[in-house]
XYZ file of C-alpha atoms in Angstrom:
283
model
C -78.712 45.405 59.062
C -78.541 41.407 58.129
C -75.364 40.186 58.763
C -73.941 37.615 55.628
C -72.206 34.543 56.293
C -68.885 35.515 56.123
C -69.503 38.197 58.934
C -71.063 35.481 60.908
C -67.854 33.028 60.426
C -66.019 36.450 61.511
C -68.187 36.792 64.648
C -67.841 33.318 65.499
C -63.956 33.182 65.142
C -63.315 36.105 67.473
C -65.905 34.512 70.181
C -64.086 31.411 69.711
C -60.515 32.899 70.492
C -61.658 35.375 73.385
C -59.177 36.036 75.687
C -59.030 33.401 79.007
C -59.022 35.201 82.408
C -58.134 38.363 80.617
C -59.488 42.038 80.871
C -60.622 41.767 77.511
C -62.037 39.748 74.401
C -59.470 39.199 71.485
C -59.451 37.737 68.106
C -56.420 35.862 68.673
C -53.706 35.113 70.880
C -51.177 37.183 70.076
C -53.700 40.313 70.302
C -54.525 39.017 74.020
C -50.402 39.034 74.686
C -50.017 42.552 73.563
C -53.252 43.741 75.270
C -53.695 41.929 78.516
C -50.000 41.337 78.721
C -50.971 37.884 79.895
C -51.525 34.456 78.482
C -52.629 30.405 79.604
C -49.836 27.984 78.668
C -50.379 24.193 78.349
C -47.637 22.148 78.804
C -46.870 18.754 80.626
C -46.260 18.335 84.032
C -44.502 14.857 84.185
C -42.177 14.528 82.031
C -38.772 15.264 83.216
C -36.675 17.506 81.302
C -39.505 18.837 78.959
C -42.554 20.056 81.323
C -42.224 18.543 85.184
C -44.127 20.364 88.226
C -41.628 20.589 90.864
C -42.528 23.632 92.552
C -45.600 26.320 92.002
C -44.496 26.096 87.979
C -43.418 23.587 85.718
C -40.036 23.583 84.448
C -38.136 22.134 81.322
C -37.418 22.401 77.778
C -41.076 23.406 76.623
C -41.293 25.294 79.368
C -38.615 27.764 78.379
C -39.314 27.710 74.936
C -42.196 28.646 75.728
C -41.490 31.492 77.518
C -39.313 32.619 74.819
C -41.554 32.855 72.381
C -44.107 34.363 74.188
C -42.202 37.013 74.868
C -41.234 37.356 71.401
C -45.028 37.623 70.640
C -45.361 40.275 73.143
C -42.545 42.504 71.290
C -39.197 41.636 74.228
C -41.729 42.430 77.040
C -42.296 40.341 80.039
C -45.538 38.677 80.226
C -47.407 37.051 82.939
C -47.962 33.273 82.030
C -50.621 30.960 83.857
C -49.577 27.791 83.688
C -51.955 24.717 83.168
C -51.010 20.941 82.426
C -52.134 19.278 79.180
C -52.288 15.716 78.745
C -51.721 14.060 75.761
C -55.508 13.208 75.603
C -56.953 16.663 76.630
C -54.565 18.994 74.341
C -57.559 19.605 71.326
C -60.059 19.886 73.941
C -58.062 22.627 76.271
C -57.569 24.608 72.842
C -60.973 24.347 71.576
C -62.759 24.729 74.841
C -60.748 27.943 75.594
C -59.001 26.882 79.072
C -55.660 27.351 77.522
C -54.086 29.734 74.398
C -51.207 27.866 73.245
C -49.596 24.415 73.930
C -46.211 23.467 74.137
C -46.233 19.730 75.159
C -44.097 17.405 73.247
C -46.934 18.000 70.259
C -45.841 16.208 67.385
C -47.648 17.656 64.521
C -49.829 15.274 62.217
C -52.565 15.651 59.109
C -54.949 14.024 61.594
C -54.090 16.730 64.586
C -54.319 19.471 61.448
C -57.785 18.859 61.513
C -58.561 20.239 64.708
C -55.508 22.496 65.745
C -53.539 25.063 63.951
C -49.983 23.949 64.857
C -47.015 26.973 64.710
C -43.334 25.513 64.299
C -42.144 22.972 64.579
C -39.692 24.355 67.190
C -37.619 21.164 66.820
C -37.330 17.922 65.575
C -37.368 14.684 67.647
C -37.118 11.009 66.778
C -38.940 7.663 68.173
C -36.804 5.615 69.643
C -37.155 2.768 72.557
C -36.451 2.697 76.362
C -35.868 -1.008 78.175
C -34.609 -1.714 81.383
C -30.574 -1.503 81.448
C -30.056 -5.510 82.291
C -32.457 -6.409 79.167
C -30.207 -7.939 76.579
C -32.930 -9.249 74.163
C -34.212 -6.010 72.862
C -31.669 -3.986 70.865
C -33.328 -2.667 67.938
C -37.064 -1.458 67.380
C -37.777 -4.484 65.367
C -37.035 -6.718 67.994
C -40.516 -5.401 69.581
C -42.326 -7.970 67.840
C -44.767 -9.845 70.347
C -43.491 -7.746 73.227
C -45.255 -5.587 75.873
C -45.229 -1.955 74.704
C -46.748 0.790 76.569
C -50.052 2.940 75.202
C -50.185 6.183 76.812
C -53.550 7.930 76.538
C -53.535 10.379 73.801
C -50.327 9.471 72.121
C -49.831 7.929 68.821
C -46.315 6.731 69.454
C -47.246 3.321 69.742
C -48.882 3.233 66.614
C -45.754 3.970 64.790
C -45.016 -0.119 66.147
C -47.880 -1.730 65.703
C -49.325 0.011 62.021
C -48.132 -0.206 58.838
C -47.633 2.971 56.623
C -48.513 5.541 55.836
C -50.133 6.103 59.348
C -47.616 3.463 61.565
C -44.008 2.565 60.496
C -42.942 -0.564 61.540
C -46.431 -2.928 61.630
C -45.187 -5.211 64.029
C -47.573 -7.095 66.116
C -46.782 -6.117 70.026
C -49.084 -6.358 72.873
C -50.293 -2.913 73.934
C -50.074 -2.045 77.813
C -52.484 0.685 78.550
C -51.430 3.869 80.707
C -52.624 7.554 81.761
C -49.657 8.634 80.559
C -45.648 8.313 80.122
C -44.642 8.547 83.499
C -46.733 5.794 84.290
C -45.618 3.680 81.429
C -42.299 4.231 83.095
C -43.283 2.842 86.209
C -44.793 -0.193 84.471
C -41.394 -0.460 82.878
C -39.677 -0.360 86.336
C -41.739 -3.079 87.457
C -41.709 -5.441 84.833
C -44.962 -4.887 83.479
C -43.993 -3.855 80.491
C -40.650 -4.838 78.094
C -40.167 -1.260 76.484
C -41.266 2.327 76.489
C -41.652 3.606 72.551
C -41.836 7.546 72.087
C -39.438 10.362 71.115
C -36.056 10.312 72.103
C -36.407 13.997 74.030
C -39.143 12.270 76.042
C -36.936 9.137 76.949
C -33.963 11.110 77.567
C -35.674 12.869 80.635
C -37.035 9.869 82.100
C -33.518 8.031 81.714
C -31.875 10.908 83.147
C -34.044 10.823 86.173
C -34.122 6.910 86.742
C -29.994 7.358 86.763
C -29.017 4.226 85.326
C -31.862 1.821 85.539
C -33.180 2.569 81.830
C -31.143 2.454 78.391
C -32.288 3.714 75.115
C -31.578 1.597 72.627
C -30.062 4.637 69.931
C -32.264 3.057 67.239
C -34.473 5.979 66.100
C -36.986 5.157 63.248
C -39.213 8.506 62.789
C -39.619 12.128 62.130
C -41.433 13.965 65.459
C -41.866 17.944 64.531
C -42.892 19.570 67.813
C -45.540 22.022 67.254
C -47.084 24.930 69.040
C -50.981 24.119 69.489
C -53.276 26.787 69.030
C -56.747 26.980 68.847
C -57.957 26.499 64.703
C -58.151 29.430 62.573
C -55.651 31.475 64.630
C -53.602 31.993 61.780
C -51.960 35.184 62.835
C -50.664 34.033 66.146
C -49.207 30.928 64.262
C -47.441 33.066 61.522
C -46.171 35.181 64.571
C -44.928 32.426 66.570
C -43.259 31.385 63.514
C -41.267 34.402 63.197
C -40.324 34.322 67.077
C -38.866 30.510 66.158
C -36.884 31.702 63.736
C -35.330 34.512 65.418
C -34.555 32.388 68.436
C -32.445 30.202 66.385
C -31.054 33.354 64.756
C -29.817 35.012 68.225
C -28.749 31.350 69.545
C -31.332 31.308 72.635
C -33.438 28.191 71.228
C -29.795 26.560 70.801
C -29.108 27.529 74.823
C -32.015 26.226 76.307
C -31.591 22.559 74.517
C -28.170 22.323 75.947
C -29.216 23.287 79.118
C -31.620 20.420 79.578
C -30.216 17.902 76.948
C -26.664 19.119 76.483
C -25.410 15.940 78.562
C -27.894 13.107 77.054
C -26.434 10.650 74.942
C -27.411 9.926 71.640
C -28.730 12.968 71.008
C -27.916 15.315 68.337
C -27.962 19.130 69.303
C -30.278 21.519 66.685
C -28.327 24.254 65.101
C -31.550 25.447 62.901
C -35.101 25.328 63.220
C -37.014 22.630 61.405
C -38.364 23.762 57.969
C -42.294 25.393 59.166
C -45.283 23.530 58.422
C -47.379 26.448 57.574
C -50.369 27.960 59.142
C -53.386 26.230 57.658
C-alpha cells in the first residue's frame, strides 16, 4: 500500500521523537515517560542556584523544577532521570538529534528559537540585569554600558539586548564584546578585570553573586522580560500541552513557589513569583 504524504510526515515525527536510551520507541516524550518511566533531561551544569553539577548530578532551581514537572508527566510516579549538560550553544542540537528529551536550562523563549524548538511554559519570568565588580562606581544603570566591555557568552542572546535596537534588541548601545564559552567564564573574566560587566538574566546573576560572596553587585536595573521555557523537540505538541498543565498545577499547590524560595529566597532585588506566566502556546 502506498503511503500518503501525511502518513510519511507522521512516521518521520515518530522516528524523530524515538526514545533516547529507553526500552522502546515513542512518538512523544510524555509517552516515553509513562511507558519506560525514564527520561533524559538537559540542564546547565555551571550556573549556581540554577543548574550546577557538584556531585554525580546537577542541583538548582531548574533541576528541581524539572524533577517536579517530570513527576507530574508520569502521573505522580517517580521517574528515572538521566541528566545531560545543555550549554546554551548546543541546546537546539541536543533536542534535534535526540541526545536529550527535554531541556530546563535558563532557556528564554524567543521567536527565532520557536522556529527550531517547541516550548512548554514559561515556568518563570526572569529579567535581564547587569552585574559589576563590587567596587565599581562608574556603572550604575544599564545605559552606562555604552562603550564598556561586556561578555558575549556562546549561544546566549543577552548581549544583543544591549547592542541591538528593537525589535530584536533593546538598548542599541555601542559596546565592546568579549567572547566566552559560558557565563562561568564571563564571571571569571569579570573577576580578573577583563570585563566591565556581565549582563544577562537576574536569576543567573543572583546565583553567581551569591557564590562570589560579595565580590560583585547587581545593579537592580532590569530592562527585559525573559520567559524561561521548557525545550522540546519541534513538533512534540502533546508533551508541551502536558507540561503546561503541570506548570499550572505546581503553582496551584505551592510547589513552584517553594522551589523558588529554596534557591532565591535570600536574593536581594528579586520578586518571588506567585503565579505562572501566561503559557505561550504549543506551536
